[in-house]
Short mmCIF file of C-alpha atoms in Angstrom, two decimals:
data_model
loop_
_atom_site.label_atom_id
_atom_site.label_comp_id
_atom_site.label_asym_id
_atom_site.label_seq_id
_atom_site.Cartn_x
_atom_site.Cartn_y
_atom_site.Cartn_z
CA UNK A 1268 -4.94 73.08 12.80
CA UNK A 1269 -4.78 69.44 13.81
CA UNK A 1270 -3.98 67.94 17.17
CA UNK A 1271 -0.64 67.92 18.98
CA UNK A 1272 -0.92 64.14 19.19
CA UNK A 1273 -1.04 63.99 15.40
CA UNK A 1274 2.20 65.97 15.27
CA UNK A 1275 3.85 63.60 17.75
CA UNK A 1276 2.85 60.46 15.89
CA UNK A 1277 3.89 61.99 12.56
CA UNK A 1278 7.29 62.75 14.11
CA UNK A 1279 7.67 59.14 15.26
CA UNK A 1280 6.78 57.97 11.76
CA UNK A 1281 9.38 60.22 10.14
CA UNK A 1282 12.11 59.04 12.55
CA UNK A 1283 11.35 55.42 11.65
CA UNK A 1284 12.13 56.09 7.99
CA UNK A 1285 15.44 57.65 9.04
CA UNK A 1286 16.11 54.67 11.33
CA UNK A 1287 15.76 52.20 8.47
CA UNK A 1288 17.75 54.39 6.06
CA UNK A 1289 20.65 54.23 8.49
CA UNK A 1290 20.50 50.52 9.19
CA UNK A 1291 19.58 49.17 5.77
CA UNK A 1292 22.05 51.42 3.95
CA UNK A 1293 22.19 50.59 0.19
CA UNK A 1294 19.50 47.93 0.65
CA UNK A 1295 16.86 50.45 1.77
CA UNK A 1296 13.67 50.25 -0.30
CA UNK A 1297 11.07 52.88 0.52
CA UNK A 1298 8.07 50.96 -0.82
CA UNK A 1299 8.74 47.91 1.34
CA UNK A 1300 9.73 49.86 4.46
CA UNK A 1301 6.60 52.01 4.15
CA UNK A 1302 4.28 49.01 4.39
CA UNK A 1303 5.82 47.91 7.68
CA UNK A 1304 6.03 51.41 9.19
CA UNK A 1305 2.39 52.14 8.32
CA UNK A 1306 1.30 48.91 9.99
CA UNK A 1307 3.51 49.64 13.01
CA UNK A 1308 1.91 53.06 13.53
CA UNK A 1309 -1.60 51.60 13.15
CA UNK A 1310 -0.95 48.92 15.77
CA UNK A 1311 1.33 50.85 18.14
CA UNK A 1312 -0.61 54.11 18.38
CA UNK A 1313 -4.15 53.27 17.27
CA UNK A 1314 -4.48 49.66 18.45
CA UNK A 1315 -5.71 48.82 14.97
CA UNK A 1316 -5.04 45.11 14.59
CA UNK A 1317 -6.92 41.96 13.69
CA UNK A 1318 -5.18 40.25 16.60
CA UNK A 1319 -6.09 40.65 20.26
CA UNK A 1320 -2.75 39.75 21.86
CA UNK A 1321 -2.00 41.87 24.91
CA UNK A 1322 1.71 41.75 24.18
CA UNK A 1323 2.58 44.41 21.60
CA UNK A 1324 5.57 42.48 20.26
CA UNK A 1325 3.46 39.38 19.64
CA UNK A 1326 0.74 41.39 17.96
CA UNK A 1327 3.17 43.21 15.67
CA UNK A 1328 4.93 39.94 14.86
CA UNK A 1329 1.71 38.40 13.58
CA UNK A 1330 0.81 41.52 11.56
CA UNK A 1331 4.29 41.72 10.03
CA UNK A 1332 4.21 38.02 9.16
CA UNK A 1333 1.12 38.62 7.01
CA UNK A 1334 2.80 41.51 5.18
CA UNK A 1335 6.06 39.59 4.75
CA UNK A 1336 4.30 36.51 3.39
CA UNK A 1337 2.48 38.56 0.77
CA UNK A 1338 5.60 40.50 -0.26
CA UNK A 1339 7.78 37.40 -0.55
CA UNK A 1340 5.09 35.75 -2.65
CA UNK A 1341 5.32 38.70 -5.06
CA UNK A 1342 9.13 38.90 -5.14
CA UNK A 1343 11.35 36.30 -3.50
CA UNK A 1344 14.48 38.36 -4.22
CA UNK A 1345 13.52 40.73 -1.40
CA UNK A 1346 12.96 37.96 1.15
CA UNK A 1347 16.18 38.63 3.09
CA UNK A 1348 15.51 42.38 3.19
CA UNK A 1349 11.95 41.78 4.42
CA UNK A 1350 13.10 39.44 7.17
CA UNK A 1351 15.73 41.98 8.26
CA UNK A 1352 13.16 44.77 8.42
CA UNK A 1353 10.96 42.64 10.68
CA UNK A 1354 13.94 41.85 12.91
CA UNK A 1355 14.95 45.52 13.17
CA UNK A 1356 11.53 46.40 14.55
CA UNK A 1357 12.55 44.48 17.66
CA UNK A 1358 14.87 47.37 18.49
CA UNK A 1359 12.29 49.96 17.46
CA UNK A 1360 10.23 48.84 20.45
CA UNK A 1361 13.08 49.95 22.71
CA UNK A 1362 13.68 53.28 20.98
CA UNK A 1363 9.94 54.01 20.88
CA UNK A 1364 9.41 53.44 24.63
CA UNK A 1365 7.52 50.18 24.34
CA UNK A 1366 10.24 48.22 26.17
CA UNK A 1367 12.43 49.59 28.94
CA UNK A 1368 16.20 49.57 28.73
CA UNK A 1369 18.96 50.73 31.07
CA UNK A 1370 21.71 52.05 28.80
CA UNK A 1371 21.23 53.47 25.29
CA UNK A 1372 24.89 52.91 24.37
CA UNK A 1373 24.76 49.23 25.32
CA UNK A 1374 21.52 48.86 23.37
CA UNK A 1375 22.98 50.38 20.20
CA UNK A 1376 26.17 48.35 20.56
CA UNK A 1377 24.02 45.23 20.68
CA UNK A 1378 22.05 46.40 17.62
CA UNK A 1379 25.16 46.85 15.49
CA UNK A 1380 26.32 43.34 16.36
CA UNK A 1381 23.20 41.87 14.71
CA UNK A 1382 23.76 40.24 11.33
CA UNK A 1383 20.59 41.81 9.90
CA UNK A 1384 22.08 45.34 10.12
CA UNK A 1385 23.45 46.20 6.67
CA UNK A 1386 25.06 49.47 7.77
CA UNK A 1387 28.78 49.75 8.41
CA UNK A 1388 29.78 50.13 12.05
CA UNK A 1389 31.48 53.41 11.14
CA UNK A 1390 28.09 55.16 11.26
CA UNK A 1391 27.33 53.97 14.79
CA UNK A 1392 28.26 57.30 16.41
CA UNK A 1393 26.11 59.24 13.95
CA UNK A 1394 23.24 56.81 14.48
CA UNK A 1395 23.61 57.12 18.26
CA UNK A 1396 23.38 60.91 18.01
CA UNK A 1397 20.24 60.53 15.90
CA UNK A 1398 18.60 58.27 18.50
CA UNK A 1399 19.58 60.59 21.37
CA UNK A 1400 18.14 63.55 19.47
CA UNK A 1401 14.80 61.78 19.02
CA UNK A 1402 14.72 60.98 22.74
CA UNK A 1403 15.39 64.63 23.61
CA UNK A 1404 12.69 65.87 21.22
CA UNK A 1405 10.12 63.45 22.63
CA UNK A 1406 10.93 64.54 26.18
CA UNK A 1407 10.61 68.19 25.14
CA UNK A 1408 7.22 67.45 23.63
CA UNK A 1409 5.91 65.82 26.80
CA UNK A 1410 7.29 68.68 28.92
CA UNK A 1411 5.03 71.08 27.03
CA UNK A 1412 2.07 69.57 28.88
CA UNK A 1413 3.49 69.83 32.38
CA UNK A 1414 1.76 72.62 34.30
CA UNK A 1415 1.07 73.40 37.93
CA UNK A 1416 -1.72 75.80 36.99
CA UNK A 1417 -4.29 73.14 36.11
CA UNK A 1418 -5.18 69.62 37.23
CA UNK A 1419 -7.37 67.03 35.58
CA UNK A 1420 -10.00 65.41 37.82
CA UNK A 1421 -11.55 62.03 37.02
CA UNK A 1422 -14.92 60.68 38.10
CA UNK A 1423 -15.66 57.05 37.26
CA UNK A 1424 -18.95 56.60 35.42
CA UNK A 1425 -18.55 52.99 34.34
CA UNK A 1426 -15.71 50.53 33.99
CA UNK A 1427 -13.10 52.32 31.85
CA UNK A 1428 -15.34 55.36 31.35
CA UNK A 1429 -14.52 58.58 33.22
CA UNK A 1430 -15.96 62.07 33.37
CA UNK A 1431 -13.05 64.52 33.22
CA UNK A 1432 -13.01 68.09 34.47
CA UNK A 1433 -10.24 70.59 35.00
CA UNK A 1434 -9.31 72.43 38.20
CA UNK A 1435 -7.68 75.82 38.31
CA UNK A 1436 -4.69 75.94 40.66
CA UNK A 1437 -3.68 79.51 39.89
CA UNK A 1438 -3.23 81.54 43.06
CA UNK A 1439 -4.93 84.90 42.60
CA UNK A 1440 -4.60 85.93 46.23
CA UNK A 1441 -7.01 86.25 49.11
CA UNK A 1442 -8.90 89.16 47.58
CA UNK A 1443 -11.45 86.80 46.02
CA UNK A 1444 -13.47 84.08 47.73
CA UNK A 1445 -13.42 80.47 46.54
CA UNK A 1446 -16.96 80.99 45.30
CA UNK A 1447 -15.92 83.98 43.19
CA UNK A 1448 -12.94 82.08 41.78
CA UNK A 1449 -15.07 79.06 40.85
CA UNK A 1450 -17.74 81.22 39.27
CA UNK A 1451 -15.18 83.08 37.16
CA UNK A 1452 -13.57 79.81 36.05
CA UNK A 1453 -16.85 78.09 35.20
CA UNK A 1454 -18.80 80.81 33.41
CA UNK A 1455 -18.45 82.95 30.31
CA UNK A 1456 -15.42 83.01 28.05
CA UNK A 1457 -13.13 81.41 30.62
CA UNK A 1458 -15.51 78.46 30.88
CA UNK A 1459 -15.18 78.02 27.11
CA UNK A 1460 -11.44 78.55 26.85
CA UNK A 1461 -10.59 76.15 29.68
CA UNK A 1462 -11.87 73.36 27.41
CA UNK A 1463 -8.92 73.94 25.10
CA UNK A 1464 -6.59 73.37 28.04
CA UNK A 1465 -8.59 70.33 29.15
CA UNK A 1466 -8.44 68.69 25.73
CA UNK A 1467 -4.74 69.50 25.39
CA UNK A 1468 -3.91 67.92 28.76
CA UNK A 1469 -6.24 64.96 28.25
CA UNK A 1470 -4.78 64.32 24.78
CA UNK A 1471 -1.35 63.98 26.35
CA UNK A 1472 -2.81 61.55 28.91
CA UNK A 1473 -4.29 59.49 26.06
CA UNK A 1474 -0.99 59.54 24.17
CA UNK A 1475 0.89 58.31 27.25
CA UNK A 1476 -1.75 55.58 27.61
CA UNK A 1477 -1.09 54.52 24.00
CA UNK A 1478 2.68 54.54 24.52
CA UNK A 1479 2.05 52.18 27.45
CA UNK A 1480 -0.24 50.03 25.24
CA UNK A 1481 -3.29 50.99 27.30
CA UNK A 1482 -6.30 51.62 25.05
CA UNK A 1483 -9.04 50.74 27.53
CA UNK A 1484 -9.79 54.13 29.10
CA UNK A 1485 -12.48 56.41 27.65
CA UNK A 1486 -13.26 59.97 28.69
CA UNK A 1487 -16.28 62.26 28.71
CA UNK A 1488 -15.94 66.04 28.91
CA UNK A 1489 -18.68 68.66 29.10
CA UNK A 1490 -19.07 70.98 26.11
CA UNK A 1491 -20.58 74.38 27.06
CA UNK A 1492 -23.57 75.14 24.83
CA UNK A 1493 -22.19 78.65 24.16
CA UNK A 1494 -19.75 77.06 21.69
CA UNK A 1495 -22.62 76.55 19.26
CA UNK A 1496 -23.11 80.32 18.96
CA UNK A 1497 -19.42 80.84 18.16
CA UNK A 1498 -18.53 78.89 14.99
CA UNK A 1499 -14.82 79.82 15.01
CA UNK A 1500 -14.32 78.67 18.60
CA UNK A 1501 -16.31 75.50 17.94
CA UNK A 1502 -14.23 74.74 14.84
CA UNK A 1503 -11.02 75.32 16.81
CA UNK A 1504 -12.13 72.90 19.53
CA UNK A 1505 -13.19 70.20 17.06
CA UNK A 1506 -9.82 70.56 15.27
CA UNK A 1507 -8.10 69.58 18.52
CA UNK A 1508 -9.82 66.18 18.16
CA UNK A 1509 -8.49 65.72 14.64
CA UNK A 1510 -6.76 62.41 15.29
CA UNK A 1511 -8.20 58.88 15.37
CA UNK A 1512 -6.60 58.08 18.72
CA UNK A 1513 -8.15 61.15 20.39
CA UNK A 1514 -11.50 60.85 18.62
CA UNK A 1515 -11.87 57.27 19.79
CA UNK A 1516 -11.27 58.13 23.44
CA UNK A 1517 -12.90 61.54 24.07
CA UNK A 1518 -16.65 62.19 23.92
CA UNK A 1519 -18.15 65.67 24.12
CA UNK A 1520 -21.06 65.75 26.56
CA UNK A 1521 -24.17 67.85 25.87
CA UNK A 1522 -27.67 67.98 27.31
CA UNK A 1523 -30.69 66.83 25.35
CA UNK A 1524 -31.97 70.42 25.32
CA UNK A 1525 -28.69 71.59 23.75
CA UNK A 1526 -28.93 68.83 21.18
CA UNK A 1527 -32.44 69.86 20.18
CA UNK A 1528 -31.33 73.46 19.68
CA UNK A 1529 -28.22 72.59 17.70
CA UNK A 1530 -29.18 69.30 16.08
CA UNK A 1531 -27.87 70.06 12.59
CA UNK A 1532 -24.33 71.06 13.56
CA UNK A 1533 -24.03 68.24 16.11
CA UNK A 1534 -25.26 65.60 13.66
CA UNK A 1535 -22.82 66.88 11.03
CA UNK A 1536 -19.95 66.73 13.53
CA UNK A 1537 -20.89 63.15 14.49
CA UNK A 1538 -20.82 62.24 10.77
CA UNK A 1539 -17.21 63.42 10.78
CA UNK A 1540 -16.38 60.80 13.44
CA UNK A 1541 -16.40 63.10 16.48
CA UNK A 1542 -17.92 61.29 19.46
CA UNK A 1543 -20.70 62.87 21.52
CA UNK A 1544 -22.25 61.90 24.83
CA UNK A 1545 -25.90 62.82 25.41
CA UNK A 1546 -27.14 63.67 28.89
CA UNK A 1547 -30.91 63.36 29.09
CA UNK A 1548 -32.88 66.03 30.93
CA UNK A 1549 -36.47 67.01 31.60
CA UNK A 1550 -36.89 68.13 27.96
CA UNK A 1551 -36.39 64.59 26.65
CA UNK A 1552 -39.47 63.73 24.56
CA UNK A 1553 -38.96 59.96 24.35
CA UNK A 1554 -37.36 60.28 20.89
CA UNK A 1555 -35.43 57.06 21.36
CA UNK A 1556 -34.25 56.82 17.75
CA UNK A 1557 -31.95 59.82 18.30
CA UNK A 1558 -30.02 57.99 21.01
CA UNK A 1559 -28.27 55.68 18.55
CA UNK A 1560 -26.12 58.61 17.35
CA UNK A 1561 -24.31 58.91 20.66
CA UNK A 1562 -21.46 56.87 22.09
CA UNK A 1563 -22.89 57.33 25.58
CA UNK A 1564 -26.34 58.24 26.86
CA UNK A 1565 -26.44 59.50 30.42
CA UNK A 1566 -29.72 59.20 32.28
CA UNK A 1567 -30.41 60.30 35.86
CA UNK A 1568 -32.56 58.19 38.16
CA UNK A 1569 -34.83 61.13 39.00
CA UNK A 1570 -35.98 61.53 35.37
CA UNK A 1571 -39.38 60.14 34.33
CA UNK A 1572 -37.77 58.44 31.36
CA UNK A 1573 -35.21 56.54 33.49
CA UNK A 1574 -36.99 53.15 33.54
CA UNK A 1575 -37.92 53.28 29.86
CA UNK A 1576 -34.36 54.10 28.79
CA UNK A 1577 -32.77 51.41 30.97
CA UNK A 1578 -35.28 48.76 29.91
CA UNK A 1579 -34.76 49.56 26.21
CA UNK A 1580 -30.96 49.92 26.31
CA UNK A 1581 -30.34 46.82 24.18
CA UNK A 1582 -32.04 48.49 21.21
CA UNK A 1583 -29.93 51.67 21.19
CA UNK A 1584 -26.57 50.18 20.20
CA UNK A 1585 -24.94 52.61 22.62
CA UNK A 1586 -23.70 52.60 26.20
CA UNK A 1587 -26.19 53.73 28.85
CA UNK A 1588 -24.73 55.41 31.92
CA UNK A 1589 -27.09 55.64 34.88
CA UNK A 1590 -26.51 58.24 37.60
#
């Protein structure tokens, strides 16, 4: 199935190829353009870079310089094309919402005045329509996640680590008490299905974070143990995390008791790069070696194992969250 975020990023990638086809005209070379677009997507949406610059433009500039240097070394005849591709990415940052602008027409007029645009000015209107269409499609995508029926709630666990839950805002009248509404929303099939909505809404939040070059926030969500008795529903939920950006930011929280009962499927899922958070409970048997599998280990102060876990946290290679 794949995640909606994957679809969005794939759409951005496809528009970039069209962007360069327009502006490079007869000089367009897929193999060269592909190297730069691939690196752009890695840095822009996955924060995958050897450089730690906070400024996206600076970071991309350094990454592109490495690619350009290697390509020019292989074939000096393409040096002008390579330099032009790098320069054109300066405008990509505007069109891809990394830098604000006030008027799209003025921006495109400025672009077509640049000497590194090979395209004839006669295509400017067609190019403008293409850019406006991409803007409209991106807005339509984000609008899919706007709902008054549900709200995400955040509880800070540690710096940049938040527990996320979902509230139901649907008005079902005064016939039912708040207790009855909460019970219905947090038990049974509804309790399972609301996790699809939670992940969908949280994925959009993470995508917006990435668009704003914010990769610091991480999120923990509870996974009801009933999912492990329903393979199809479990597979559907895991498929919603089928994107590196989402996988790196969302951790599924389970109790130690749930882990013991479903160890094989959970371990297999972790092998496939899905992140889990483990919440220790009274069933914890001091099996400390198991803790290294989890991105986060949550331990409550009232548990007998609290002191031992906290004192040994340096050996787990994971983040301990104390509550």
